[in-house]
CSV table of C-alpha atoms in Angstrom, one decimal:
chain,number,residue,atom,x,y,z
A,1,MET,CA,45.2,-33.1,235.6
A,2,THR,CA,44.5,-34.4,238.9
A,3,LEU,CA,42.5,-37.7,240.2
A,4,LEU,CA,41.8,-35.7,243.6
A,5,PRO,CA,38.3,-34.5,241.8
A,6,ILE,CA,37.5,-37.9,240.3
A,7,LEU,CA,38.2,-39.6,243.5
A,8,ALA,CA,36.2,-37.2,245.6
A,9,LEU,CA,32.9,-37.4,243.0
A,10,THR,CA,33.2,-41.1,243.3
A,11,LEU,CA,33.3,-41.2,247.0
A,12,ALA,CA,30.7,-38.4,247.5
A,13,VAL,CA,27.8,-40.5,245.1
A,14,SER,CA,29.0,-44.0,246.7
A,15,SER,CA,27.7,-43.2,250.3
A,16,PRO,CA,24.4,-44.5,251.2
A,17,ALA,CA,21.5,-42.7,251.2
A,18,GLN,CA,17.6,-42.7,251.9
A,19,GLU,CA,15.5,-42.7,249.1
A,20,SER,CA,12.3,-41.3,248.7
A,21,PRO,CA,9.3,-44.4,248.2
A,22,GLU,CA,9.3,-42.1,244.8
A,23,GLU,CA,12.7,-42.4,243.6
A,24,SER,CA,13.5,-45.1,241.6
A,25,PRO,CA,16.7,-46.8,242.4
A,26,GLY,CA,17.5,-47.6,238.7
A,27,PRO,CA,18.1,-51.3,237.2
A,28,SER,CA,20.1,-54.0,239.7
A,29,LEU,CA,22.6,-56.1,238.7
A,30,GLU,CA,22.4,-59.8,238.7
A,31,LYS,CA,24.8,-62.7,238.3
A,32,GLY,CA,24.2,-63.6,234.5
A,33,ASP,CA,23.0,-60.3,233.3
A,34,ILE,CA,24.3,-59.4,230.0
A,35,GLN,CA,25.6,-55.8,228.9
A,36,PHE,CA,25.7,-54.3,225.8
A,37,GLY,CA,25.8,-50.9,224.6
A,38,ILE,CA,28.0,-48.0,222.8
A,39,VAL,CA,31.0,-46.3,223.8
A,40,GLY,CA,32.8,-42.8,223.5
A,41,SER,CA,36.0,-41.8,224.8
A,42,PHE,CA,38.4,-39.0,224.6
A,43,GLY,CA,41.8,-37.9,226.0
A,44,ALA,CA,45.3,-36.5,225.6
A,45,ALA,CA,48.9,-37.6,226.3
A,46,LEU,CA,50.9,-37.2,229.3
A,47,ASP,CA,54.1,-36.2,229.6
A,48,LEU,CA,54.7,-39.4,232.2
A,49,PHE,CA,57.4,-42.3,232.5
A,50,ASP,CA,59.0,-40.9,229.3
A,51,GLY,CA,55.8,-41.4,227.0
A,52,VAL,CA,55.1,-39.2,224.3
A,53,PRO,CA,53.3,-36.1,225.3
A,54,ASP,CA,52.0,-34.5,221.7
A,55,ALA,CA,49.2,-36.9,220.9
A,56,GLU,CA,45.2,-36.4,221.2
A,57,LEU,CA,42.8,-39.6,221.3
A,58,LEU,CA,39.3,-40.0,220.5
A,59,ALA,CA,37.4,-43.2,220.3
A,60,VAL,CA,33.8,-44.4,219.3
A,61,GLY,CA,32.6,-47.9,219.6
A,62,ALA,CA,30.4,-50.9,221.1
A,63,HIS,CA,30.9,-52.8,224.1
A,64,ALA,CA,28.9,-56.4,225.6
A,65,GLY,CA,30.0,-58.3,228.8
A,66,LYS,CA,28.3,-60.3,231.3
A,67,VAL,CA,28.2,-60.0,235.3
A,68,LEU,CA,29.8,-63.3,236.5
A,69,THR,CA,28.9,-63.1,240.2
A,70,ASP,CA,26.6,-62.6,243.1
A,71,ALA,CA,27.4,-59.1,245.4
A,72,GLY,CA,30.0,-60.6,248.1
A,73,GLY,CA,33.1,-59.0,250.0
A,74,PRO,CA,33.1,-56.8,253.2
A,75,GLY,CA,31.3,-53.6,253.9
A,76,LEU,CA,32.1,-51.1,251.3
A,77,LEU,CA,34.0,-53.3,249.2
A,78,CYS,CA,31.0,-55.5,249.0
A,79,GLY,CA,30.4,-55.6,244.6
A,80,ARG,CA,30.1,-57.7,241.7
A,81,LEU,CA,32.7,-58.7,239.1
A,82,GLY,CA,31.8,-58.6,235.4
A,83,VAL,CA,33.7,-59.0,232.0
A,84,ASP,CA,33.5,-56.7,229.0
A,85,LEU,CA,34.8,-56.3,225.5
A,86,GLU,CA,35.0,-53.1,224.1
A,87,ILE,CA,35.3,-53.1,220.2
A,88,LEU,CA,36.3,-49.6,219.1
A,89,PRO,CA,36.0,-49.6,215.1
A,90,LEU,CA,37.0,-45.8,215.0
A,91,PHE,CA,40.2,-44.9,216.9
A,92,LEU,CA,42.1,-41.7,216.4
A,93,VAL,CA,45.1,-40.6,217.7
A,94,PHE,CA,46.1,-37.1,216.6
A,95,GLN,CA,49.9,-36.8,216.5
A,96,ASP,CA,52.3,-35.6,213.7
A,97,SER,CA,49.5,-36.6,211.4
A,98,THR,CA,46.1,-38.6,212.1
A,99,SER,CA,46.0,-42.2,212.7
A,100,TYR,CA,43.0,-43.8,212.0
A,101,GLY,CA,42.7,-47.4,214.3
A,102,LEU,CA,40.7,-50.6,215.2
A,103,SER,CA,41.0,-51.4,218.6
A,104,PHE,CA,39.9,-54.5,220.9
A,105,THR,CA,39.9,-54.2,224.8
A,106,LEU,CA,39.1,-57.3,227.3
A,107,LEU,CA,38.5,-55.3,230.6
A,108,GLY,CA,37.5,-56.6,234.3
A,109,GLN,CA,34.9,-54.6,236.0
A,110,TYR,CA,33.9,-54.5,239.4
A,111,PHE,CA,30.8,-52.9,240.8
A,112,PHE,CA,30.4,-51.7,244.3
A,113,GLU,CA,27.0,-52.6,245.9
A,114,VAL,CA,27.1,-49.3,248.3
A,115,SER,CA,24.3,-47.5,246.7
A,116,SER,CA,21.4,-48.5,244.8
A,117,ARG,CA,20.9,-45.4,242.7
A,118,PHE,CA,24.8,-44.3,242.0
A,119,ARG,CA,27.0,-47.3,241.3
A,120,PRO,CA,30.9,-46.6,241.4
A,121,PHE,CA,33.0,-49.3,240.0
A,122,ALA,CA,36.9,-49.7,238.9
A,123,SER,CA,38.0,-51.7,235.5
A,124,PHE,CA,41.5,-52.9,234.6
A,125,GLY,CA,42.1,-54.9,231.5
A,126,ALA,CA,44.3,-54.4,227.9
A,127,GLY,CA,43.7,-54.5,224.6
A,128,PHE,CA,45.3,-54.6,220.8
A,129,LEU,CA,45.3,-51.3,218.5
A,130,TYR,CA,46.2,-51.5,214.8
A,131,SER,CA,46.6,-48.1,213.3
A,132,SER,CA,46.6,-46.6,209.8
A,133,GLU,CA,50.2,-44.8,210.9
A,134,GLU,CA,52.8,-45.8,213.5
A,135,ILE,CA,52.0,-44.8,217.3
A,136,PRO,CA,53.9,-42.8,218.0
A,137,PRO,CA,55.7,-41.8,214.6
A,138,ASP,CA,58.5,-44.1,213.6
A,139,THR,CA,57.9,-46.8,215.8
A,140,SER,CA,54.9,-49.3,215.1
A,141,ARG,CA,51.5,-49.7,213.4
A,142,VAL,CA,50.8,-52.7,216.0
A,143,ASN,CA,50.3,-51.9,219.8
A,144,PHE,CA,48.7,-52.9,223.1
A,145,THR,CA,46.8,-51.2,225.2
A,146,PRO,CA,46.9,-51.7,229.2
A,147,GLN,CA,44.7,-49.8,231.2
A,148,VAL,CA,42.7,-49.0,234.2
A,149,GLY,CA,39.9,-46.8,235.3
A,150,ILE,CA,37.1,-45.6,237.9
A,151,GLY,CA,33.6,-44.5,237.6
A,152,VAL,CA,30.2,-44.4,238.2
A,153,ARG,CA,26.7,-45.3,236.7
A,154,VAL,CA,23.6,-43.7,236.9
A,155,PRO,CA,20.3,-45.1,235.7
A,156,GLY,CA,18.7,-43.7,232.5
A,157,GLY,CA,15.7,-46.4,232.6
A,158,LYS,CA,14.3,-49.6,233.7
A,159,SER,CA,16.7,-51.5,231.9
A,160,LEU,CA,19.3,-48.5,230.6
A,161,LEU,CA,22.6,-47.2,232.5
A,162,TYR,CA,24.9,-44.6,231.8
A,163,SER,CA,28.4,-44.7,232.7
A,164,PHE,CA,30.8,-42.1,233.4
A,165,GLU,CA,34.7,-43.2,233.5
A,166,PHE,CA,38.2,-41.8,234.0
A,167,ARG,CA,41.1,-43.9,232.6
A,168,LEU,CA,45.1,-43.9,232.4
A,169,HIS,CA,45.5,-45.6,229.2
A,170,HIS,CA,48.5,-46.6,227.6
A,171,ILE,CA,49.8,-47.3,224.1
A,172,SER,CA,53.1,-49.4,223.2
A,173,ASN,CA,54.4,-52.1,221.0
A,174,ALA,CA,55.7,-54.2,223.9
A,175,ASP,CA,59.5,-53.9,222.5
A,176,LEU,CA,58.0,-55.7,219.3
A,177,VAL,CA,59.9,-52.7,217.3
A,178,GLN,CA,62.7,-50.1,218.8
A,179,PRO,CA,62.6,-47.2,219.9
A,180,ASN,CA,59.5,-47.8,222.0
A,181,PRO,CA,58.3,-44.4,224.1
A,182,GLY,CA,54.6,-45.2,224.4
A,183,VAL,CA,51.6,-42.7,224.9
A,184,ASN,CA,50.5,-42.4,228.2
A,185,SER,CA,47.2,-40.7,228.2
A,186,TRP,CA,44.2,-39.7,230.4
A,187,MET,CA,40.9,-40.7,229.0
A,188,VAL,CA,37.1,-39.8,229.8
A,189,GLN,CA,34.8,-42.3,228.8
A,190,PHE,CA,30.8,-42.4,228.3
A,191,ARG,CA,28.8,-45.1,228.4
A,192,ALA,CA,25.0,-46.0,227.4
A,193,THR,CA,24.7,-49.8,228.6
A,194,PHE,CA,21.3,-51.8,228.3
A,195,LEU,CA,20.8,-54.8,230.4
A,196,LYS,CA,19.2,-58.1,229.1
A,197,ARG,CA,18.1,-60.2,232.1
A,198,ARG,CA,19.2,-63.7,232.9
A,199,SER,CA,16.3,-66.1,232.5
A,200,LYS,CA,14.6,-67.3,235.5
A,201,PRO,CA,14.9,-71.0,235.8
């Protein structure tokens, strides 16, 4: 798995383009907007940094967040900062046996303003995972999940956005238990997000 196709796609969709009068740019973000919707993710472990390579991941849940700032920053880095909470009541890890987990993740998100229709973004954060089986085997049922990602949003309606994101995802117990090999994975996430516009004074 390589990041080059992901980066190429992000750069391609992020370049400004002329839009026809008939083309709707989709919903814009404003400071104070509330975002909420559904989340689905899948991925697989990578043989990196001594992590356990034999695992696959599947997660389903919901998210809610808020846009914290107005647009700011120079040139292509102009964007808005947001915060988001993911609640994943179904987090499956397929290893020697199937582990069923519950995960909470707090994310920072940066939405670039380089295009009015295709909106690239970056995410970064960490969370908590409690599982029915030890992840990896013979370690711990309590783990932490730092992660980073890049993605793109496309409009789906007047107040609806679809997101596609590639993440690097880590699972480990932060040395609460030894050994602590961890699970380093790539994940692809899909979101359907509804915007609730802030009330105008």
